[in-house]
mmCIF file of C-alpha atoms in Angstrom:
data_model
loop_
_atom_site.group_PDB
_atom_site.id
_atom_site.type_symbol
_atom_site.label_atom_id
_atom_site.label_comp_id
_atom_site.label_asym_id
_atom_site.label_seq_id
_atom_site.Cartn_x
_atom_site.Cartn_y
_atom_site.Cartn_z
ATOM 1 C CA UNK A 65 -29.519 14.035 -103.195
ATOM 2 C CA UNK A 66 -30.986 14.397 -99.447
ATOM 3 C CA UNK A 67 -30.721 18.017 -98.853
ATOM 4 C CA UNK A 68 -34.178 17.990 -97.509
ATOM 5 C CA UNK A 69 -32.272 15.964 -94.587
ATOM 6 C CA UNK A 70 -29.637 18.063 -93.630
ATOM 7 C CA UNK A 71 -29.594 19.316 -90.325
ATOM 8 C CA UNK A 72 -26.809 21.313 -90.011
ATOM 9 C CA UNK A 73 -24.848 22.890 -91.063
ATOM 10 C CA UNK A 74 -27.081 24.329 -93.740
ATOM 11 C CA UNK A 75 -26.595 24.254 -97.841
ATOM 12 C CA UNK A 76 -23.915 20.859 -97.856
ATOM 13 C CA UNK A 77 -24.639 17.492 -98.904
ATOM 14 C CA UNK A 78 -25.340 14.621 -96.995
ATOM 15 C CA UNK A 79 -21.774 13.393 -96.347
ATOM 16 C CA UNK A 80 -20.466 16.423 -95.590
ATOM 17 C CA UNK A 81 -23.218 17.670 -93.176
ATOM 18 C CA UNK A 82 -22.671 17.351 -89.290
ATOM 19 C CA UNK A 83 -25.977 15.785 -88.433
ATOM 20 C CA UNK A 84 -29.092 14.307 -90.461
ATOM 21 C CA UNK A 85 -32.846 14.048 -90.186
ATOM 22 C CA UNK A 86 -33.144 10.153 -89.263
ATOM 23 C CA UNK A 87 -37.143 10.440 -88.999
ATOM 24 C CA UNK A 88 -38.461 7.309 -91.031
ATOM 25 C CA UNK A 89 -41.299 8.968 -92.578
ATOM 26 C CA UNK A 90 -40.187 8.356 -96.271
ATOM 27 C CA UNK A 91 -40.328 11.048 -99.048
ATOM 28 C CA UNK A 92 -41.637 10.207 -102.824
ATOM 29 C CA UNK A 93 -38.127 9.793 -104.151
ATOM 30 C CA UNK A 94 -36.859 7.718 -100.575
ATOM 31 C CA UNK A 95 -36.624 4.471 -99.852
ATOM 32 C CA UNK A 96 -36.582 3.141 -96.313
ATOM 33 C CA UNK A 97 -34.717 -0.367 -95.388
ATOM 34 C CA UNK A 98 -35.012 -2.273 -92.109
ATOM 35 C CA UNK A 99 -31.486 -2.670 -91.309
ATOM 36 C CA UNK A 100 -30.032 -5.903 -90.515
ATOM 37 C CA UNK A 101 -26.299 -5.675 -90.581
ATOM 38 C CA UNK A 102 -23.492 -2.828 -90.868
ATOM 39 C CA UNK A 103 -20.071 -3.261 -91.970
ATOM 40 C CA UNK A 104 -17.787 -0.706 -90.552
ATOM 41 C CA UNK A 105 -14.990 0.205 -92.986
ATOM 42 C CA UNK A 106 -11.658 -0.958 -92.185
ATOM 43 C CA UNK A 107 -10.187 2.536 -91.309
ATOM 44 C CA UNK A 108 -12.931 3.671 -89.209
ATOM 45 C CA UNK A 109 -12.996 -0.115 -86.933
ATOM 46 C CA UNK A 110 -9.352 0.258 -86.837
ATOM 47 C CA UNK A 111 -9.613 3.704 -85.230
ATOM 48 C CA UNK A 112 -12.033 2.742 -82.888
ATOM 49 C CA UNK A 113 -10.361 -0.634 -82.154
ATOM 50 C CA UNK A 114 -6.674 1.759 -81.644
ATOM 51 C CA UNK A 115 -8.562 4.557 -79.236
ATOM 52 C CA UNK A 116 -10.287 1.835 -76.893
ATOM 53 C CA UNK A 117 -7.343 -0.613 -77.171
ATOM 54 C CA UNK A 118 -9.769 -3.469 -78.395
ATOM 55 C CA UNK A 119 -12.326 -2.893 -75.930
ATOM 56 C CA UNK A 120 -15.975 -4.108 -77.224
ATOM 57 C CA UNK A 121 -18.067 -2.764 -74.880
ATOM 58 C CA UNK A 122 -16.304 1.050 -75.232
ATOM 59 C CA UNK A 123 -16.019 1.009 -79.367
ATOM 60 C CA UNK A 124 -20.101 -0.539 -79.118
ATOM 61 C CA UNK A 125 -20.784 2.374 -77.304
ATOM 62 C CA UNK A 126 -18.987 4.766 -79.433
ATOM 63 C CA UNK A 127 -20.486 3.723 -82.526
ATOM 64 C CA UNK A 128 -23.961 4.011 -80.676
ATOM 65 C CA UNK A 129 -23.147 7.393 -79.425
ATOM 66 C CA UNK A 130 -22.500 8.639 -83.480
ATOM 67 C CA UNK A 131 -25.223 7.484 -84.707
ATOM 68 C CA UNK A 132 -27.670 8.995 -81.922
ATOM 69 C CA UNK A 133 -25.731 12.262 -82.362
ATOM 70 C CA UNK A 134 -25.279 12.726 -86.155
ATOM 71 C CA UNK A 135 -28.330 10.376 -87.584
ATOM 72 C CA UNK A 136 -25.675 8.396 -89.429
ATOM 73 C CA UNK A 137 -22.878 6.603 -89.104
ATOM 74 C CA UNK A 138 -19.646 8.668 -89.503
ATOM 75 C CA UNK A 139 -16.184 8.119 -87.596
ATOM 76 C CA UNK A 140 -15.480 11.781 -86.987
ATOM 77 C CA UNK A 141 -11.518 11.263 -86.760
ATOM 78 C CA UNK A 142 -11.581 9.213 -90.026
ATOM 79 C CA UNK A 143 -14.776 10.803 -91.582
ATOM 80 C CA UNK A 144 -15.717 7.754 -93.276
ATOM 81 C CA UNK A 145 -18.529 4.874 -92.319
ATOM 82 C CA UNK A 146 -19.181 1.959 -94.307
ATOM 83 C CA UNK A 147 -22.215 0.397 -95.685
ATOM 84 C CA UNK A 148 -25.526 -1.878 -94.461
ATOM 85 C CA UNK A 149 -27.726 -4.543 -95.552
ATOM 86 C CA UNK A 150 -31.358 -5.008 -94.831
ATOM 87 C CA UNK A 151 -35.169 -5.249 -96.296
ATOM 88 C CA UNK A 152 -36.495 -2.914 -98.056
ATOM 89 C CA UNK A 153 -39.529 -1.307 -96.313
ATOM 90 C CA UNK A 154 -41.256 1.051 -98.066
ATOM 91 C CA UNK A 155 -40.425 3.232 -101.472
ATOM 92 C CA UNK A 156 -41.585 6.130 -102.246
ATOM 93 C CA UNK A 157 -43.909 6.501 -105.439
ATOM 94 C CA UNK A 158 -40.919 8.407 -107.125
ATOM 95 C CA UNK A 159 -38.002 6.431 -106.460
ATOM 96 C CA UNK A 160 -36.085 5.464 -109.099
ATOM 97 C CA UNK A 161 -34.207 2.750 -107.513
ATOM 98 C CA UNK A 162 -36.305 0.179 -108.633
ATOM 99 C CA UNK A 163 -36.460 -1.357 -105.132
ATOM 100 C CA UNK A 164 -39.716 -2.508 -103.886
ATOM 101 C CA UNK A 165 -40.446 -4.002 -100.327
ATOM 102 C CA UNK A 166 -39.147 -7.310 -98.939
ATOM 103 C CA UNK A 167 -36.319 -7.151 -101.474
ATOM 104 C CA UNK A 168 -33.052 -7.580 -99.825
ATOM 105 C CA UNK A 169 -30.563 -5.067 -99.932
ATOM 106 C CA UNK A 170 -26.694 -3.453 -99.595
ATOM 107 C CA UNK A 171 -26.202 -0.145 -99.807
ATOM 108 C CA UNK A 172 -23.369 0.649 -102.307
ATOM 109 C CA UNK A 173 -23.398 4.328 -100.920
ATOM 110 C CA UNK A 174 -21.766 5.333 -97.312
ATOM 111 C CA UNK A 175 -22.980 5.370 -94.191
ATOM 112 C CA UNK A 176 -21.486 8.554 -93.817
ATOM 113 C CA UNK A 177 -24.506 10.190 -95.473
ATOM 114 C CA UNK A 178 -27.395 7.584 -94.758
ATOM 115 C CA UNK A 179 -29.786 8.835 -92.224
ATOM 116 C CA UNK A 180 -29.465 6.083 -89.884
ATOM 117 C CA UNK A 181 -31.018 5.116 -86.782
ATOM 118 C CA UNK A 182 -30.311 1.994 -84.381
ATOM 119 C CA UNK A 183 -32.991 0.399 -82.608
ATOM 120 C CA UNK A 184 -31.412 -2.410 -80.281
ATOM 121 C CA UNK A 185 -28.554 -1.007 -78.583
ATOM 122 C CA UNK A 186 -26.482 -3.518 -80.639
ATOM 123 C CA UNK A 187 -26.954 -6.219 -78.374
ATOM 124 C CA UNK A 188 -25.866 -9.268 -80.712
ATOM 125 C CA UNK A 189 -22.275 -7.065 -81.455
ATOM 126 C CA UNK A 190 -19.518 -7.164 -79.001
ATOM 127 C CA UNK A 191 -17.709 -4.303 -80.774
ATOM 128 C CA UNK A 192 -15.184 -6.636 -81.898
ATOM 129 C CA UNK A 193 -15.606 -7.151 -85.876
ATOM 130 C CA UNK A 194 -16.125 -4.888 -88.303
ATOM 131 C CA UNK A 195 -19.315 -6.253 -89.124
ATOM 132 C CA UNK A 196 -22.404 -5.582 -87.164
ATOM 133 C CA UNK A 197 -25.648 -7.182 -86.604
ATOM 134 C CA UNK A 198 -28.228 -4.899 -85.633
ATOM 135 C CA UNK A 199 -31.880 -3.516 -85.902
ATOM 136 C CA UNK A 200 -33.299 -0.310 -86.897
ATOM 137 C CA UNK A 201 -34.234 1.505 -90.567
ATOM 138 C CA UNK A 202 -31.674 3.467 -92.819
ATOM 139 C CA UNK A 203 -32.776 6.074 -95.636
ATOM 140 C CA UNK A 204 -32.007 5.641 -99.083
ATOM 141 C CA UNK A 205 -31.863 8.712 -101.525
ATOM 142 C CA UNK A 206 -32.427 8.897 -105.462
ATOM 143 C CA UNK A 207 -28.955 9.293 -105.869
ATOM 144 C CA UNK A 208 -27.929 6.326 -103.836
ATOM 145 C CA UNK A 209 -26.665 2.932 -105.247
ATOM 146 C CA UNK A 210 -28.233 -0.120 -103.634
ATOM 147 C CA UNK A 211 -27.999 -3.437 -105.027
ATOM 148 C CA UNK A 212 -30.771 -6.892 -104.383
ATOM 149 C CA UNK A 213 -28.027 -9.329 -103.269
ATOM 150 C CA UNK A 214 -27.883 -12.374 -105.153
ATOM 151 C CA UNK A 215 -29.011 -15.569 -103.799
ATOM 152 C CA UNK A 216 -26.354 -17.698 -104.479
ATOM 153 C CA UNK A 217 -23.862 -16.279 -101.574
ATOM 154 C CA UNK A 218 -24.064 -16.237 -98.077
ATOM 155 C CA UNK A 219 -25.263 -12.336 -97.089
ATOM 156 C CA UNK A 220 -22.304 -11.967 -94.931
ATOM 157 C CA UNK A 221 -20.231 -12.653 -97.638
ATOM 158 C CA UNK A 222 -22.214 -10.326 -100.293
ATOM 159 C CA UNK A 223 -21.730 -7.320 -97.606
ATOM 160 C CA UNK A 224 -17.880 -7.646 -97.315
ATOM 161 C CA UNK A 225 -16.954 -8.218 -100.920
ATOM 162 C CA UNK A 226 -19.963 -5.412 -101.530
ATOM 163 C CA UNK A 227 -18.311 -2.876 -99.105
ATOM 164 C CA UNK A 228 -14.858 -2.704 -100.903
ATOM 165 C CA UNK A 229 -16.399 -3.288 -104.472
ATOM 166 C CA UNK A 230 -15.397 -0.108 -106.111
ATOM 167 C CA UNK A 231 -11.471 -1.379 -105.246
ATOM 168 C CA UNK A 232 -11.319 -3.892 -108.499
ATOM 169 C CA UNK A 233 -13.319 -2.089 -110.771
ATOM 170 C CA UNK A 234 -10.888 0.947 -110.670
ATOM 171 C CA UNK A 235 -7.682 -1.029 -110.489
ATOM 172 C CA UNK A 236 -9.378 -2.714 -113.447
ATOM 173 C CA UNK A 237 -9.613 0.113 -115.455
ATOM 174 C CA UNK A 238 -6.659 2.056 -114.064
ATOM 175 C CA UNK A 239 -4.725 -1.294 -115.490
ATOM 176 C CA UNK A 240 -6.415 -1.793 -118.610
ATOM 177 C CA UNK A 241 -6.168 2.237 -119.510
ATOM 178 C CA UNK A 242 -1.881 1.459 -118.955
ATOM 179 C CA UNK A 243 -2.017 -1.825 -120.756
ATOM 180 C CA UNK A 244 -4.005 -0.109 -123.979
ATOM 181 C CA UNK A 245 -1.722 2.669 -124.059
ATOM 182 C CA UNK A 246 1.514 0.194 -124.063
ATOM 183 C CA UNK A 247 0.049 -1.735 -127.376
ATOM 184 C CA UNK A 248 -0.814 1.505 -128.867
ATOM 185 C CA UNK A 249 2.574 2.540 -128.725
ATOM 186 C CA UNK A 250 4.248 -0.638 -129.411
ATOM 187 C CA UNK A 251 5.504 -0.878 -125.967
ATOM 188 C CA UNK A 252 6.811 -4.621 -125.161
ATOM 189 C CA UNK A 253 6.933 -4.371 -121.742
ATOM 190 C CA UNK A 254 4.243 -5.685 -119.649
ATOM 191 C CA UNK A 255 2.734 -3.648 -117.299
ATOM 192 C CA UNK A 256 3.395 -3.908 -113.483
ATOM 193 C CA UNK A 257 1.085 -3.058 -110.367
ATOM 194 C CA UNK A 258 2.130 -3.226 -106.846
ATOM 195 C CA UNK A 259 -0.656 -3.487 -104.259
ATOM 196 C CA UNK A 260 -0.483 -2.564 -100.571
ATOM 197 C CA UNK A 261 -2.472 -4.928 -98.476
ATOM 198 C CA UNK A 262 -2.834 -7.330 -100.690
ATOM 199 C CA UNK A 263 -4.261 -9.882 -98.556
ATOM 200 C CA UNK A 264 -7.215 -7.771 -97.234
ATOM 201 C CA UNK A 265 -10.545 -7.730 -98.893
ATOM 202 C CA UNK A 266 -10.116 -4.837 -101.545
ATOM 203 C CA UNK A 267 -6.472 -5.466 -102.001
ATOM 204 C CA UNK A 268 -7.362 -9.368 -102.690
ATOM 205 C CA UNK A 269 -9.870 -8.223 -105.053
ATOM 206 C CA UNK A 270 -7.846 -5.423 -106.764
ATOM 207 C CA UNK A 271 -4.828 -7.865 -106.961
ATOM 208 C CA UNK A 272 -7.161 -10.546 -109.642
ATOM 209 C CA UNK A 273 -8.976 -7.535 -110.934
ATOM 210 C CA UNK A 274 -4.908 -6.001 -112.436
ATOM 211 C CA UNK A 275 -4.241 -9.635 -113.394
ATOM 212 C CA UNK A 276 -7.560 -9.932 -115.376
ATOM 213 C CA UNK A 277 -6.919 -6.417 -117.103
ATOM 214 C CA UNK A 278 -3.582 -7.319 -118.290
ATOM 215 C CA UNK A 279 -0.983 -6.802 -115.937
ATOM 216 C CA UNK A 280 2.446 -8.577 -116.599
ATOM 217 C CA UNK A 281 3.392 -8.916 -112.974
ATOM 218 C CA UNK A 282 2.251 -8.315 -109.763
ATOM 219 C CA UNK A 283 3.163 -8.284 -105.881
ATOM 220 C CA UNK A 284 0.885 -7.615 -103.085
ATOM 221 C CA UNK A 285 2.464 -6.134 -100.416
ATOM 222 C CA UNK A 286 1.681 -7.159 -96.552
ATOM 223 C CA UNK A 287 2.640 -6.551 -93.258
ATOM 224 C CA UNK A 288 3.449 -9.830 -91.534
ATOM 225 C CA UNK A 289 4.613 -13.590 -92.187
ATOM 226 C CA UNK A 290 1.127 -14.760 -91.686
ATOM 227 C CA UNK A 291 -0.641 -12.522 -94.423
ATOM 228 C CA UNK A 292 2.400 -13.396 -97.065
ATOM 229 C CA UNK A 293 1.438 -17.105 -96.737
ATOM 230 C CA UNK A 294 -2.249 -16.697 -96.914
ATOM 231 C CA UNK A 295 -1.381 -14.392 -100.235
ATOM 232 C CA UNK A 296 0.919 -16.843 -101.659
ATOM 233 C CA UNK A 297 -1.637 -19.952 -100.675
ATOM 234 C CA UNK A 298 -4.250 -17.992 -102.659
ATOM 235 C CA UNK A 299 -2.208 -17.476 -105.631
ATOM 236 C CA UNK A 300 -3.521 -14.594 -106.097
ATOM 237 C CA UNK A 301 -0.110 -12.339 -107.217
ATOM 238 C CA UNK A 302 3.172 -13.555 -108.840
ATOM 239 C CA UNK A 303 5.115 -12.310 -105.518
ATOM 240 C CA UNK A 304 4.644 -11.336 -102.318
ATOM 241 C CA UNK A 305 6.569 -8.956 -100.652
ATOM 242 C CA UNK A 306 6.557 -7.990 -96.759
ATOM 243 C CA UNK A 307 6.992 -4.730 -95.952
ATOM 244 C CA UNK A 308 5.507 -1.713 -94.042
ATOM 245 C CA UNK A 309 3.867 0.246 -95.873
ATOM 246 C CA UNK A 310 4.441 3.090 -93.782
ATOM 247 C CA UNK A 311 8.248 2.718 -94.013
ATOM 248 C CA UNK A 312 9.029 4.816 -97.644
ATOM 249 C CA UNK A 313 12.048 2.959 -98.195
ATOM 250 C CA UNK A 314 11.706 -0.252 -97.353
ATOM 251 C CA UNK A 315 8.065 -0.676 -98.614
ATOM 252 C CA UNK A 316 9.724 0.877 -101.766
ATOM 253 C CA UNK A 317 12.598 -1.173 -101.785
ATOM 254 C CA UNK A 318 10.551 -3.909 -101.106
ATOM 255 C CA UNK A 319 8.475 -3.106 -104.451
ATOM 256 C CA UNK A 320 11.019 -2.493 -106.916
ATOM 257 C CA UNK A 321 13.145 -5.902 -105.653
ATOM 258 C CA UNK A 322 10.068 -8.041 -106.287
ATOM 259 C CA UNK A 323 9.103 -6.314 -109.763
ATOM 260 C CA UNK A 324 12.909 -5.923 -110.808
ATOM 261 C CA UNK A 325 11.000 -2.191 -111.503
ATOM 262 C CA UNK A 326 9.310 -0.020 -109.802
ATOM 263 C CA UNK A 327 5.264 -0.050 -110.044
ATOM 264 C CA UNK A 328 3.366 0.970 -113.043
ATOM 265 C CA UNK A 329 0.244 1.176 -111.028
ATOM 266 C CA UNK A 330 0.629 1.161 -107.528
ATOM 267 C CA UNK A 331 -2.708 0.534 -105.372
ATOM 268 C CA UNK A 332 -3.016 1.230 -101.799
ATOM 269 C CA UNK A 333 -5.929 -1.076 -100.161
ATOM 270 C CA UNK A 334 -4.491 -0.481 -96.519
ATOM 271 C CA UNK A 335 -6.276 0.565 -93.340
ATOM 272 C CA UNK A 336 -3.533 2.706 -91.419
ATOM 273 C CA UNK A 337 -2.312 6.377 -92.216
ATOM 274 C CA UNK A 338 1.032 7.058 -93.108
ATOM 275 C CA UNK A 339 1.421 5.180 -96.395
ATOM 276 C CA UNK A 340 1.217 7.855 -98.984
ATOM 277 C CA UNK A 341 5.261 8.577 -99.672
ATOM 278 C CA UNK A 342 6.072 4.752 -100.083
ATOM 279 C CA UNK A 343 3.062 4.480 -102.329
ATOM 280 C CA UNK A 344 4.770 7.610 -104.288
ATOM 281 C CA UNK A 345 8.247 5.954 -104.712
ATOM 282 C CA UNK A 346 7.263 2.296 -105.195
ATOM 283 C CA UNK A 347 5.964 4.407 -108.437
ATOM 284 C CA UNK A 348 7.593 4.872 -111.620
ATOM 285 C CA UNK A 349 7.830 8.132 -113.039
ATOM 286 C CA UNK A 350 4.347 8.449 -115.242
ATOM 287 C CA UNK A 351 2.940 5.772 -113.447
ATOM 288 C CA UNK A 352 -0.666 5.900 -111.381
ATOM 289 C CA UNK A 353 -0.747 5.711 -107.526
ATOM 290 C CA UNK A 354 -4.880 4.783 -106.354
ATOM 291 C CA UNK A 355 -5.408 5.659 -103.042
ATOM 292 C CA UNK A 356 -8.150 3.558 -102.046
ATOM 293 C CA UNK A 357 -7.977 3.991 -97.975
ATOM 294 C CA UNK A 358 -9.862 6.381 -96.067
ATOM 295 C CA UNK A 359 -6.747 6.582 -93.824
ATOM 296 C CA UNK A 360 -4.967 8.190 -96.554
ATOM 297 C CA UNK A 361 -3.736 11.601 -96.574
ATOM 298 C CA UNK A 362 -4.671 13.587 -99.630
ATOM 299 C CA UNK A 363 -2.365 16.654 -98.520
ATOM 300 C CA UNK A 364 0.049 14.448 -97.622
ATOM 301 C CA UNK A 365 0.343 12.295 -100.969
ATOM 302 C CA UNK A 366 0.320 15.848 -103.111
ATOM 303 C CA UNK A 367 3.269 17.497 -100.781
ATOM 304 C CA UNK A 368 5.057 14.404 -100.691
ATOM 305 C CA UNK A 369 4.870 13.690 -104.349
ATOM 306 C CA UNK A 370 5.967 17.754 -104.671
ATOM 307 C CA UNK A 371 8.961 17.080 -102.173
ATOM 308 C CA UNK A 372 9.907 13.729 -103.927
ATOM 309 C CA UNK A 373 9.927 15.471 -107.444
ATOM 310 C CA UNK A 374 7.722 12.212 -108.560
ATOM 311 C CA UNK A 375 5.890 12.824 -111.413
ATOM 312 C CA UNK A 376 3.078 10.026 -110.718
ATOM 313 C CA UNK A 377 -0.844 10.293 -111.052
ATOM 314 C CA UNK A 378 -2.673 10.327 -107.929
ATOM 315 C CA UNK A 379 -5.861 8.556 -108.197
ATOM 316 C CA UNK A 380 -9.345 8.739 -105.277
ATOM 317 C CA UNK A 381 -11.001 6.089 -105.067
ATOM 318 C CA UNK A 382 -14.436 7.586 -104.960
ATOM 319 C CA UNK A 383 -15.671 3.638 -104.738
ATOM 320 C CA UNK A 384 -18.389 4.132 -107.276
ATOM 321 C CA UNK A 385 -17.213 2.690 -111.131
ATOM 322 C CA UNK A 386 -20.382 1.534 -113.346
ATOM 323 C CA UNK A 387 -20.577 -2.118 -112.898
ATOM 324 C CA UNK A 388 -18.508 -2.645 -109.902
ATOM 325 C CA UNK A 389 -20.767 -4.515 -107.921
ATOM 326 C CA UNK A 390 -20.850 -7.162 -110.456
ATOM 327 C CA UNK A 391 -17.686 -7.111 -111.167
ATOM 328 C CA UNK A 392 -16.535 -7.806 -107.321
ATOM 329 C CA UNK A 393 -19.204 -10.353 -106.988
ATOM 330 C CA UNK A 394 -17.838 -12.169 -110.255
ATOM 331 C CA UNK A 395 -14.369 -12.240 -108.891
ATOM 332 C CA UNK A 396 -15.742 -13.920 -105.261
ATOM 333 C CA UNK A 397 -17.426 -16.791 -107.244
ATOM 334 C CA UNK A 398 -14.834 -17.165 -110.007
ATOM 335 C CA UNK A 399 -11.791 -16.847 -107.925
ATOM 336 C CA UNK A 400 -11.516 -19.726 -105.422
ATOM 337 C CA UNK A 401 -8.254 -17.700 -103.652
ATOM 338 C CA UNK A 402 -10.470 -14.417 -103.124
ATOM 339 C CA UNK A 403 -13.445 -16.707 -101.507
ATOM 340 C CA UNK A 404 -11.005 -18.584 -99.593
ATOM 341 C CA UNK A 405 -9.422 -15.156 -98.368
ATOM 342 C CA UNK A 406 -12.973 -13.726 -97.886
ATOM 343 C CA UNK A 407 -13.920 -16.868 -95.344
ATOM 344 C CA UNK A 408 -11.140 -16.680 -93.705
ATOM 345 C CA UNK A 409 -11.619 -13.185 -92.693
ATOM 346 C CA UNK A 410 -15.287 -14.043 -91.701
ATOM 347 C CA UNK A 411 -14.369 -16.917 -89.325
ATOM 348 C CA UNK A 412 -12.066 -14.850 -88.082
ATOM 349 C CA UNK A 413 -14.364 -11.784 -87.360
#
């Protein structure tokens, strides 16, 4: 688990620990990987990009700064990371990864407890994309999830559909568990999900992954004109709806006008804080709100939900469900409206 590399404080995991042993000497159950890119999750790059107001050069350095200090990459305002691709290295005799070197790699585990250490000052990144090209070596663990990436997609690709892969695979089964139940119980009517940020990378995903599991209807949610007509261009949900998401009301309103009900399942794939109570009432009473954003509020979805009187399901996403990076990976060369989505993003970074 990589308690032999905790620093401090003393007795806590990896993720939870302040700083990590980075040295590269690799134990019998490691695995080391020459690090070739990062990809920053959403909520950390949008915290950096918010504090430095967009400024490369200042959020480059920032990100530099962590990683000398902690021996990982954590954000410590939003506590989360991201993940990496690379080569593997060297594994240990004892590894039970099943990685051996010059295969190439993504993490499926976080950055935020992956000894880490950069070697080139990030030169080729101007701190301006959430995905970073860069050289140095990361530590892998017995307990972490790494996957070979397949050769029939373009790395950069792999990593960003890779990075919010856990997304689908939970809406998929938080969907299928709702659309069981319904035929169990004779229930005729179809099952609706509601996704905020739809047109991002895990809403995108999560949006085919409810279709595919048996929703009736969905919307996705966005913020602006120009992310409703990429959505509906895709095809990807049966409306669109835009609303803020930090607005209770209105992203509720918003919700229940598009379904003609409120949500079933209700996902939340955005990268801001302040969504939690318009996740809650977008909900219908017994339904399932997934918080999959590390900008969420966990305190503030249980009080809200307490205040509201909403008797909903609040679901992590822990971004680890058996299969998932398959599943993600399936969707990206099966669904021409998620690749489309996915490129788009890319160019844009």
């Amino acid at each position: 688990m990589g308690l032999h590399r905790v620093v401090e404080p003393a007795g806590v995991l990896p993720q939870a620990a302040w700083r990590l042993d980075a040295s590269p000497v690799v134990g019998p159950n490691e695995v080391r990987v020459r690090v070739e890119r990062l990809n920053l999750d959403a909520a950390s790059f949008r915290q950096l990009w918010d504090k430095h107001g967009g400024d490369g050069e200042r959020i480059r350095a920032e990100v530099l700064e962590i990683v000398a200090a902690r021996g990982k990459m954590q954000n410590p305002v939003t506590g989360s990371g991201g993940m990496l691709i690379g080569t593997v290295d060297e594994a240990g005799r004892r590894s039970p990864l099943g990685l051996r070197p010059g295969d190439r790699v993504a993490s499926l585990v976080s950055l935020t407890l992956t000894p880490l250490v950069l070697t080139d000052g990030l030169a080729r990144w101007d701190g301006r994309s959430e995905q970073v090209p860069c050289a140095g070596y990361a530590i892998l663990f017995a307990r972490s999830i790494a996957a070979v990436l397949p050769t029939d997609l373009d790395p950069e690709l792999s990593l960003a559909v890779l990075d919010v892969c856990g997304a689908p695979a939970l809406t998929a089964r938080v969907v299928g568990e709702r659309v069981a139940r319904r035929r169990r119980e004779a229930d005729p009517r179809p099952v609706t999900v509601a996704v905020f940020g739809g047109a991002g990378k895990s809403g995108s995903l999560s949006l085919v992954a409810a279709r595919r599991a048996g929703a009736g209807r969905t919307v996705g949610v966005v913020p602006v004109v120009a992310e409703r007509d990429a959505l509906v261009a895709a095809g990807l949900a049966d409306v669109v709806a835009v609303a803020d998401a930090r607005d209770p009301v209105g992203v509720s309103t918003a919700v229940t006008t598009a379904l003609g009900v409120p949500a079933d399942v209700t996902v939340v794939c955005v990268d801001v804080p302040g969504c939690e109570h318009g996740a809650v009432l977008a909900t219908e009473d017994g339904g399932t709100v997934v918080f999959f954003s590390m900008a969420t509020s966990f305190a503030a979805a249980a009080l809200g939900a307490e205040g509201l009187a909403a008797d909903v399901t609040m679901v992590v996403g822990n971004g680890y469900v058996p299969g998932h990076a398959e599943l993600a990976l399936d969707l990206v060369r099966s669904e021409p409206g998620v690749r489309g989505l996915f490129a788009a993003r890319l160019a844009a970074d």
